[in-house]
């Protein structure tokens, strides 16, 4: 009888650990398959057009002409961060230095507060945050809790789930052909936006072409090129953040 009780106690103690280990292994296996940066993205990791790309503790800095304004960027889930180099290079050329954050296991929910270290460094007068898909959702979450540290937020195929300060300049951008983002949640997210928030739809754009990592599962084919989608995105972010 005592042996049976002892075995039960051991089982009760060990079983939860086995479950945690199994779930961790499953998650790590899931995370190991991700969308990789394509050749266009890898080329955009080079310095050109008045933008210097350099590796940092948090990821990469796209150092353009700006000395006052920095945009912190959170990548989409299961997407290699360098896949966003063409977009971020374009934004830096427009006049915002861009801090590309490398997320743990490529999931922004594991690094929601990564922006803190960048802002605390105090290298810039004004900080903005942006992100794509899951990265956009986590950027919105950060902005919701840290609105006093930021000047604005750009949500690419993403939406907030809590109130964003009316003091923030906010823009939501998504493609008309996007079949990955939940449009019902985009609509629900409008209630949390500042009254002067901008919503911009890229006609013919899809979900994946904010980055350069190929076709995304479940997404529609775009009717425009990735270059066109990236150009529109960079311009709209710049216009939103610099409007008087």
Coordinates of C-alpha atoms in Angstrom, one line a residue:
X1 CA 0.0 0.0 0.0
X2 CA 2.8 2.4 1.0
X3 CA 4.6 1.6 -2.3
X4 CA 1.5 2.4 -4.3
X5 CA 1.1 5.8 -2.5
X6 CA 4.7 6.6 -3.1
X7 CA 4.4 5.7 -6.8
X8 CA 1.3 8.0 -7.1
X9 CA 3.2 10.8 -5.4
X10 CA 6.1 10.4 -7.8
X11 CA 3.7 10.2 -10.8
X12 CA 1.9 13.3 -9.6
X13 CA 5.1 15.2 -9.4
X14 CA 6.7 14.0 -12.6
X15 CA 3.7 14.0 -14.9
X16 CA 3.3 17.8 -15.1
X17 CA 7.0 18.1 -15.9
X18 CA 6.7 15.6 -18.7
X19 CA 3.7 17.5 -20.1
X20 CA 5.6 20.8 -20.0
X21 CA 8.6 19.2 -21.6
X22 CA 6.4 17.7 -24.4
X23 CA 4.6 21.0 -25.0
X24 CA 7.9 22.8 -25.1
X25 CA 9.3 20.4 -27.6
X26 CA 6.2 20.7 -29.8
X27 CA 6.4 24.6 -29.7
X28 CA 10.1 24.6 -30.5
X29 CA 9.5 22.3 -33.4
X30 CA 6.7 24.5 -34.7
X31 CA 8.9 27.6 -34.3
X32 CA 11.7 26.0 -36.2
X33 CA 9.7 26.3 -39.5
X34 CA 9.5 29.9 -40.5
X35 CA 9.4 32.2 -43.5
X36 CA 12.9 33.2 -44.6
X37 CA 14.0 36.5 -46.1
X38 CA 14.3 36.3 -49.9
X39 CA 17.1 37.6 -52.1
X40 CA 15.5 41.0 -52.4
X41 CA 15.4 41.3 -48.6
X42 CA 19.0 40.2 -48.2
X43 CA 20.1 42.8 -50.8
X44 CA 18.3 45.5 -48.8
X45 CA 20.4 44.6 -45.8
X46 CA 23.2 46.5 -47.5
X47 CA 24.0 50.2 -47.0
X48 CA 22.9 52.5 -49.8
X49 CA 20.8 55.5 -50.7
X50 CA 21.9 57.5 -47.6
X51 CA 20.9 54.6 -45.3
X52 CA 23.5 52.6 -43.3
X53 CA 22.5 49.2 -42.1
X54 CA 24.2 48.0 -38.9
X55 CA 23.8 45.2 -36.5
X56 CA 22.8 46.1 -32.9
X57 CA 22.1 44.4 -29.6
X58 CA 18.3 44.5 -30.3
X59 CA 18.6 43.5 -34.0
X60 CA 19.4 46.0 -36.8
X61 CA 19.5 49.8 -37.2
X62 CA 18.6 51.3 -40.6
X63 CA 20.4 54.6 -40.0
X64 CA 19.1 57.2 -42.5
X65 CA 19.2 61.0 -42.6
X66 CA 17.1 61.5 -39.5
X67 CA 18.7 62.4 -36.1
X68 CA 15.5 63.1 -34.2
X69 CA 13.0 60.4 -35.2
X70 CA 13.2 56.6 -34.7
X71 CA 10.7 54.0 -35.7
X72 CA 10.8 50.7 -33.7
X73 CA 9.6 47.8 -35.9
X74 CA 8.3 44.4 -34.6
X75 CA 8.3 41.6 -37.3
X76 CA 5.4 39.3 -38.0
X77 CA 5.2 35.9 -36.4
X78 CA 7.4 33.1 -37.8
X79 CA 9.0 35.5 -40.2
X80 CA 12.8 36.1 -40.3
X81 CA 13.2 39.7 -39.2
X82 CA 15.5 40.6 -42.2
X83 CA 12.6 39.9 -44.5
X84 CA 11.4 43.5 -43.8
X85 CA 14.6 45.1 -44.9
X86 CA 13.2 46.5 -48.2
X87 CA 10.3 48.2 -46.3
X88 CA 12.5 49.5 -43.5
X89 CA 15.1 50.8 -45.9
X90 CA 12.4 52.8 -47.7
X91 CA 11.1 54.2 -44.4
X92 CA 14.6 55.2 -43.4
X93 CA 15.1 57.0 -46.8
X94 CA 11.8 58.9 -46.1
X95 CA 13.3 60.3 -42.9
X96 CA 12.9 57.9 -39.9
X97 CA 15.7 55.8 -38.6
X98 CA 14.4 52.3 -38.1
X99 CA 15.2 50.0 -35.3
X100 CA 14.4 46.4 -36.4
X101 CA 13.8 44.2 -33.4
X102 CA 14.9 40.5 -33.5
X103 CA 12.3 38.6 -31.5
X104 CA 12.8 35.4 -29.5
X105 CA 12.0 32.5 -31.7
X106 CA 10.5 35.0 -34.1
X107 CA 7.4 35.6 -32.0
X108 CA 6.7 39.2 -30.9
X109 CA 4.6 38.1 -28.0
X110 CA 7.8 36.8 -26.4
X111 CA 9.4 40.3 -26.6
X112 CA 6.6 42.8 -26.3
X113 CA 8.7 45.1 -24.2
X114 CA 11.8 45.0 -26.4
X115 CA 11.1 48.7 -27.3
X116 CA 12.0 49.7 -23.7
X117 CA 15.7 49.3 -24.1
X118 CA 15.7 51.3 -27.4
X119 CA 13.7 54.1 -25.9
X120 CA 15.6 54.2 -22.6
X121 CA 18.9 54.6 -24.6
X122 CA 17.6 58.1 -25.4
X123 CA 19.4 58.5 -28.8
X124 CA 16.3 60.1 -30.4
X125 CA 13.9 62.9 -29.4
X126 CA 10.8 61.1 -30.9
X127 CA 10.0 57.4 -30.9
X128 CA 7.3 55.7 -33.0
X129 CA 6.4 52.0 -33.1
X130 CA 5.2 49.7 -35.9
X131 CA 4.8 46.1 -36.7
X132 CA 3.3 43.6 -39.2
X133 CA 0.6 41.0 -38.4
X134 CA 1.5 39.5 -34.9
X135 CA 4.3 42.1 -34.6
X136 CA 1.7 44.8 -35.3
X137 CA -0.6 43.4 -32.6
X138 CA 2.2 43.4 -30.1
X139 CA 3.3 46.9 -31.2
X140 CA -0.3 48.1 -30.5
X141 CA -0.2 46.3 -27.1
X142 CA 3.1 48.1 -26.3
X143 CA 1.6 51.5 -27.4
X144 CA -1.5 50.9 -25.3
X145 CA 0.6 50.6 -22.2
X146 CA 3.4 53.1 -23.1
X147 CA 1.7 55.8 -25.0
X148 CA 3.6 58.5 -23.0
X149 CA 6.9 57.2 -24.5
X150 CA 5.7 57.3 -28.1
X151 CA 4.6 59.7 -30.7
X152 CA 2.8 57.3 -33.0
X153 CA 2.1 53.7 -34.1
X154 CA 1.8 52.1 -37.5
X155 CA -0.1 48.8 -37.7
X156 CA 0.4 46.7 -40.8
X157 CA -2.4 44.1 -41.3
X158 CA -2.9 44.4 -37.5
X159 CA -5.2 46.0 -35.0
X160 CA -5.3 47.1 -31.3
X161 CA -7.3 45.2 -28.6
X162 CA -7.2 48.1 -26.1
X163 CA -7.5 51.9 -26.2
X164 CA -4.7 53.8 -27.7
X165 CA -4.0 57.4 -26.5
X166 CA -5.6 60.2 -28.5
X167 CA -2.2 61.9 -28.3
X168 CA -0.7 59.2 -30.6
X169 CA -0.7 59.4 -34.4
X170 CA -1.9 56.0 -35.6
X171 CA -2.3 54.5 -39.0
X172 CA -3.6 51.1 -39.9
X173 CA -2.5 49.7 -43.4
X174 CA -3.7 46.5 -45.0
X175 CA -4.1 45.1 -48.5
X176 CA -7.5 44.7 -50.2
X177 CA -6.4 41.1 -51.2
X178 CA -5.3 40.1 -47.6
X179 CA -7.0 36.9 -46.6
X180 CA -4.9 36.3 -43.5
X181 CA -5.8 39.2 -41.3
X182 CA -9.2 38.9 -39.5
X183 CA -11.2 41.7 -41.0
X184 CA -13.8 41.5 -38.2
X185 CA -11.0 42.3 -35.7
X186 CA -9.8 45.1 -37.9
X187 CA -13.4 46.6 -37.6
X188 CA -13.5 46.0 -33.8
X189 CA -10.1 47.6 -33.5
X190 CA -11.4 50.9 -34.8
X191 CA -13.2 51.6 -31.5
X192 CA -9.8 51.7 -29.8
X193 CA -8.2 54.1 -32.2
X194 CA -7.7 57.9 -31.7
X195 CA -10.4 60.0 -33.3
X196 CA -7.9 61.2 -36.0
X197 CA -6.5 57.7 -36.8
X198 CA -5.8 56.9 -40.4
X199 CA -6.9 53.7 -42.2
X200 CA -5.3 53.1 -45.5
X201 CA -6.2 50.2 -47.8
X202 CA -3.6 49.2 -50.5
X203 CA -5.7 48.2 -53.5
X204 CA -4.4 44.9 -54.8
X205 CA -2.0 44.4 -51.9
X206 CA -2.0 41.2 -49.8
X207 CA -0.7 40.1 -46.4
X208 CA 2.8 38.9 -47.2
X209 CA 4.1 41.7 -49.3
X210 CA 4.8 44.0 -46.4
X211 CA 7.8 41.8 -46.0
X212 CA 9.9 40.0 -48.6
X213 CA 9.6 36.3 -47.7
X214 CA 7.5 34.8 -50.5
X215 CA 3.9 33.6 -50.5
X216 CA 2.3 33.1 -47.1
X217 CA 0.0 30.2 -46.4
X218 CA -3.7 31.2 -46.7
X219 CA -2.9 34.5 -48.4
X220 CA -4.3 35.7 -51.7
X221 CA -2.1 36.5 -54.6
X222 CA -1.5 40.2 -54.9
X223 CA -2.5 42.3 -57.9
X224 CA 0.4 44.7 -57.4
X225 CA 4.1 44.1 -57.0
X226 CA 5.8 43.9 -53.6
X227 CA 7.8 47.1 -54.5
X228 CA 4.5 49.0 -55.1
X229 CA 3.1 47.8 -51.8
X230 CA 6.2 48.7 -49.9
X231 CA 6.4 52.1 -51.5
X232 CA 2.8 52.9 -50.6
X233 CA 3.3 51.7 -47.1
X234 CA 6.5 53.8 -46.5
X235 CA 4.9 56.9 -47.9
X236 CA 1.7 56.6 -45.9
X237 CA 3.6 56.0 -42.6
X238 CA 5.7 59.1 -43.3
X239 CA 2.7 61.2 -44.2
X240 CA 0.8 60.1 -41.1
X241 CA 3.7 60.8 -38.7
X242 CA 4.7 64.1 -40.2
X243 CA 1.3 65.7 -40.7
X244 CA 0.8 69.1 -39.0

